[in-house]
Coordinates of C-alpha atoms and ligand atoms in Angstrom, one line a residue:
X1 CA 59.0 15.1 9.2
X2 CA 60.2 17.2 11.8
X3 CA 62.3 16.4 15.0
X4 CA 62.5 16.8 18.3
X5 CA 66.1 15.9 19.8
X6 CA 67.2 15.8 23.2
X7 CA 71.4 15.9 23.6
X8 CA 72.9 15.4 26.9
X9 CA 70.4 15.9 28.6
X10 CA 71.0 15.4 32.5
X11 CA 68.9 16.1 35.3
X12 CA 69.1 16.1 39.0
X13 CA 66.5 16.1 42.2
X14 CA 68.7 18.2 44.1
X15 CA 72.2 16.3 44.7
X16 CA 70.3 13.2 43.5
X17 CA 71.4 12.7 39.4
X18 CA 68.3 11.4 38.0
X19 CA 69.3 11.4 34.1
X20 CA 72.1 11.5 32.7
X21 CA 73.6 12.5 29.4
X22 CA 70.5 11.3 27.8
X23 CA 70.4 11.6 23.8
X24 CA 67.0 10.7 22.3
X25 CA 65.4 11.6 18.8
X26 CA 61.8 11.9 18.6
X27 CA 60.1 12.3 14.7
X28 CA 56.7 13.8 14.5
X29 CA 54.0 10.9 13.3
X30 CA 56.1 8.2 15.6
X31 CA 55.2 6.6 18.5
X32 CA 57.7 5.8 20.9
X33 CA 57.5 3.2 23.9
X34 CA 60.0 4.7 27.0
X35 CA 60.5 1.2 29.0
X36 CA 62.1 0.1 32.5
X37 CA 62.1 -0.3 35.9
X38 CA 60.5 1.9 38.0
X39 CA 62.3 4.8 39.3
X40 CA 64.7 4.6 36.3
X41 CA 63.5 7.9 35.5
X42 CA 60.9 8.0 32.9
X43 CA 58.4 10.1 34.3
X44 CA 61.4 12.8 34.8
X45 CA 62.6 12.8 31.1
X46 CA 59.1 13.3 29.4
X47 CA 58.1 16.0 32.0
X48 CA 61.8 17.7 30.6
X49 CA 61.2 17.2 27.6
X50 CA 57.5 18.9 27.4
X51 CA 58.9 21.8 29.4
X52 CA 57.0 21.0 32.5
X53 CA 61.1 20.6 34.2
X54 CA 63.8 23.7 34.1
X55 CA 66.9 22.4 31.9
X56 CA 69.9 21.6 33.8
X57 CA 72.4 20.3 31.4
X58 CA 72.4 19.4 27.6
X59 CA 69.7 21.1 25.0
X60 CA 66.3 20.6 23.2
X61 CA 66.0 20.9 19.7
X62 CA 63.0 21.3 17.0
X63 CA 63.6 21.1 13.5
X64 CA 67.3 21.6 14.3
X65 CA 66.6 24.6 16.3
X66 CA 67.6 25.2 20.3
X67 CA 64.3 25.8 21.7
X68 CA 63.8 27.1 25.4
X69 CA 61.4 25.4 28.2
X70 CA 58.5 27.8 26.9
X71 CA 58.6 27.2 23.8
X72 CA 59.1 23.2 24.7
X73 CA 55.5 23.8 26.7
X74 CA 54.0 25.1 23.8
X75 CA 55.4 22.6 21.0
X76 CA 53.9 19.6 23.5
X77 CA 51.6 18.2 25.9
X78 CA 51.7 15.7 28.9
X79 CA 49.5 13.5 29.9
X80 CA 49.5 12.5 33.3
X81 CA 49.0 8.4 34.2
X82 CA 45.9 9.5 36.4
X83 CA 43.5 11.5 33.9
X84 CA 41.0 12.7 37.1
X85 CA 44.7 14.7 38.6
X86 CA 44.1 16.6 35.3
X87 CA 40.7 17.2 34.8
X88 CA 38.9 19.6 36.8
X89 CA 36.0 21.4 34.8
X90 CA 32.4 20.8 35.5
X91 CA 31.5 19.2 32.1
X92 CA 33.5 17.2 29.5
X93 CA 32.7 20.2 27.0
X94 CA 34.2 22.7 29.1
X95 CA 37.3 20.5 29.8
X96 CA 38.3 20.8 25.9
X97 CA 37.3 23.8 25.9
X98 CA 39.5 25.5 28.6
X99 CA 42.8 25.5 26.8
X100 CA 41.3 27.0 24.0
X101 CA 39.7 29.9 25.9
X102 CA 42.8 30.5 28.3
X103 CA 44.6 31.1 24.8
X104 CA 42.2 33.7 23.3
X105 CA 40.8 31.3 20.5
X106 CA 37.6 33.6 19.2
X107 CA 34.2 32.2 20.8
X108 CA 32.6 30.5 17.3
X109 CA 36.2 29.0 15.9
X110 CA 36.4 27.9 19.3
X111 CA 32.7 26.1 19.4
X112 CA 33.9 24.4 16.0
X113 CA 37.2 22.8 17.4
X114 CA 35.2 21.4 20.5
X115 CA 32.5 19.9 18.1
X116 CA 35.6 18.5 15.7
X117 CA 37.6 17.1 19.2
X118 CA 34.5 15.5 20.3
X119 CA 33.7 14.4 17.2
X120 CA 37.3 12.6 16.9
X121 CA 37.9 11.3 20.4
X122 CA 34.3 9.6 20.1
X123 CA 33.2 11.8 23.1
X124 CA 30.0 13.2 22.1
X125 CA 27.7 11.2 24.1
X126 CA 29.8 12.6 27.6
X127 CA 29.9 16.4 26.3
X128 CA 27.5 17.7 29.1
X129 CA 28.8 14.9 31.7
X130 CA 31.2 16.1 34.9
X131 CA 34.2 14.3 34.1
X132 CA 34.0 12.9 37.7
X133 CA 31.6 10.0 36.2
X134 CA 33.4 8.8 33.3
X135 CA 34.8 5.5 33.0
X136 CA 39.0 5.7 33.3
X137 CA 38.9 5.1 29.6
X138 CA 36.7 7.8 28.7
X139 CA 38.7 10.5 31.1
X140 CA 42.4 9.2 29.6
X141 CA 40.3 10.4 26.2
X142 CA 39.3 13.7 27.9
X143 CA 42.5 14.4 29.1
X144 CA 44.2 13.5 26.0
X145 CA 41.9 15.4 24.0
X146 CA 41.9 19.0 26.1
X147 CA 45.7 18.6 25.4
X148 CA 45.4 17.9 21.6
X149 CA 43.1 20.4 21.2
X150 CA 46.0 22.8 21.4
X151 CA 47.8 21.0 18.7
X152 CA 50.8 19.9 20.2
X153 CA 53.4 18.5 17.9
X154 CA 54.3 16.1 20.3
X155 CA 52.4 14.5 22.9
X156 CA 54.0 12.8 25.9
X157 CA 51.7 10.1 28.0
X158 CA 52.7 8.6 31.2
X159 CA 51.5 5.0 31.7
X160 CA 48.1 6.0 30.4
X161 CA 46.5 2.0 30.3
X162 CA 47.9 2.1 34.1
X163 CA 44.4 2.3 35.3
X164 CA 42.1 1.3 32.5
X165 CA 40.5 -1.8 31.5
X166 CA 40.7 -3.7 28.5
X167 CA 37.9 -1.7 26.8
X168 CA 39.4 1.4 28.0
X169 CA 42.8 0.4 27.1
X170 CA 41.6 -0.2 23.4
X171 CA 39.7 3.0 23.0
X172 CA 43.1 4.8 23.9
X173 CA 45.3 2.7 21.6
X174 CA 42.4 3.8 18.8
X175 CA 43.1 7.5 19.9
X176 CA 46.8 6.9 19.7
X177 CA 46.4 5.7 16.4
X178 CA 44.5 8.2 15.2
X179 CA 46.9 11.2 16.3
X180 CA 49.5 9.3 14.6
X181 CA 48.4 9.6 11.3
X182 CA 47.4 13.6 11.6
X183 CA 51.3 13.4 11.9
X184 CA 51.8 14.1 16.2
X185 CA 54.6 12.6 18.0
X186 CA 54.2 10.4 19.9
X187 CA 56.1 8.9 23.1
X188 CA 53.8 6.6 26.3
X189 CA 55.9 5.8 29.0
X190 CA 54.8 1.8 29.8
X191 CA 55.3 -1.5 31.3
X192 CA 53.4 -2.7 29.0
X193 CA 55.3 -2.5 25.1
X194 CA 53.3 -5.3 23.9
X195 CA 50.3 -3.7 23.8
X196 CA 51.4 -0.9 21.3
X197 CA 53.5 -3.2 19.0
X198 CA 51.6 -2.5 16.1
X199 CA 52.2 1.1 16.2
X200 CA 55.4 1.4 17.8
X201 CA 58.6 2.9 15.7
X202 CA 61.1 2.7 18.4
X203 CA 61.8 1.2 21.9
X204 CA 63.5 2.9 24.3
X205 CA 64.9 1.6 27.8
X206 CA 66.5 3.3 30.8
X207 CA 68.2 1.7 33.2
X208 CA 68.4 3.7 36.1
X209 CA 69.6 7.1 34.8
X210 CA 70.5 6.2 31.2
X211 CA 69.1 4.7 28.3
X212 CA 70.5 1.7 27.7
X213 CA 68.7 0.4 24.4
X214 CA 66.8 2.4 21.4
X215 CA 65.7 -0.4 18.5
X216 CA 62.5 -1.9 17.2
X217 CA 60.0 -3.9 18.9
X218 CA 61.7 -6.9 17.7
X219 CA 64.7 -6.3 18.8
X220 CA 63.9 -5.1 22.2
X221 CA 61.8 -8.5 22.4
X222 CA 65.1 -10.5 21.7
X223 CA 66.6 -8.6 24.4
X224 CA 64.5 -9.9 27.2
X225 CA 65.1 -7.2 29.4
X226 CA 63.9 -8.4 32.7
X227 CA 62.8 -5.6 34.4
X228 CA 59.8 -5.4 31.2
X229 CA 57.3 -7.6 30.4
X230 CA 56.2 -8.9 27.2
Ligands
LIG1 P1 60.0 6.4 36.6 O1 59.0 7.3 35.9 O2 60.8 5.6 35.7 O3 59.4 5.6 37.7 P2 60.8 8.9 37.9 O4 61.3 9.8 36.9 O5 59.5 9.1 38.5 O6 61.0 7.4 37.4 O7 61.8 8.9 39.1 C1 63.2 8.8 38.9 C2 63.9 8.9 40.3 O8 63.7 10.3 40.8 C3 63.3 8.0 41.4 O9 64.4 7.6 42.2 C4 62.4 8.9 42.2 O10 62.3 8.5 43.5 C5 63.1 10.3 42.0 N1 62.2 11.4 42.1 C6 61.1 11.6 41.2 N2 60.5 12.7 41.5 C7 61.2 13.3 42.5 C8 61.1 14.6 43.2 N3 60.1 15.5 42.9 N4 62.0 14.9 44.1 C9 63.0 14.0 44.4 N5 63.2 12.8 43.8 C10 62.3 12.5 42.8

């Protein structure tokens, strides 16, 4: 099981510090929960750690190995909290498609990985749709699966039940769970822990800039951090 490890990591918004010295160890095949109050900086360490942020201070590392912003991009993938900012194809087959063609896949492997994603994410029935009439649910799957399709080893989701309803919110846990066991890692930033207990390896809360707690569910739960509910 490989790792992804973030050491001292600090970041700033110009003279603002926004993280700092943040350590964190990430194992493929794990979901991890990334709790707290808003603004404490959540959003800023998972678009560091998928590349999508220069380094400042401290260093990445996969399987034990210093690996620059580049290769971060192309070990993982973010998804942002609003799947329509990220979706902007005509047809759901294209959007999983793009990714693949911007990379140079050949045309017929290509076909085969779009049939096997849509296949996976249960999206067959919305391959010719325009993405802009999908349900939430269905475009967090979209989004999440013209990432996946890439084969990240580690895929990084901001709030993604944010704007979903229950049914929504279950078909992404599914898709969650899924990834999980073809071994990606996996790490949702969310007020709401709760709803991934039954997958979730470790907790993680920030407080402001830092974290401030990395355990199980249960003991985050006995915590009773405030600022999160349960
Ligand atoms: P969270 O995801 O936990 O809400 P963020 O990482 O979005 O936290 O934000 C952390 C802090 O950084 C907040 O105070 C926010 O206002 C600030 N911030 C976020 N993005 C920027 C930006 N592009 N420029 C300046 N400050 C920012």
């Amino acid at each position: 099981m490989k790792m992804l490890e973030a050491i001292d990591i600090s970041f700033s918004y110009g003279k603002r510090l926004v993280l700092k010295q943040i350590n964190l160890t990430l194992r493929e095949g794990e979901l991890v929960l990334l709790t707290g109050a808003n603004g404490c900086g959540k959003t800023t360490l998972l678009k560091l750690l998928s590349g999508l942020l220069p380094f400042q201070e401290g260093q990445i590392l996969y399987n034990k190995k210093k690996v620059s912003q580049k290769e971060l991009r192309d070990l993982t993938g973010y998804v942002f909290h609003n799947p329509f900012e990220q979706i902007f194809n005509f047809t759901v087959e294209h959007e999983i498609a793009f990714g693949l063609e911007n990379t140079g896949v050949e045309r017929q492997r290509m076909l085969k990985i779009v049939d096997e994603t849509l296949e996976f994410f249960k999206l067959n029935s919305v391959r010719f749709k325009d993405p802009g009439t999908l349900s939430c649910g269905q475009a967090q799957r979209v989004a999440i699966a013209s990432i996946v399709v890439l084969k990240p080893k580690f895929l990084f989701l901001d709030e993604p039940t944010a704007m979903l309803d229950d049914e929504g919110c279950k078909q992404v846990k599914d898709c969650l769970k899924a990834l999980l066991e073809e071994g990606i890692g996996i790490v949702v930033a969310t007020h709401e822990p709760a709803f991934f207990s039954q997958l979730v390896s470790t907790v993680v809360h920030m407080s402001f800039n830092s974290v401030d707690f990395v355990g199980s569910f249960d003991q985050f739960k006995s915590k009773g951090f405030e600022d999160v509910e349960i």
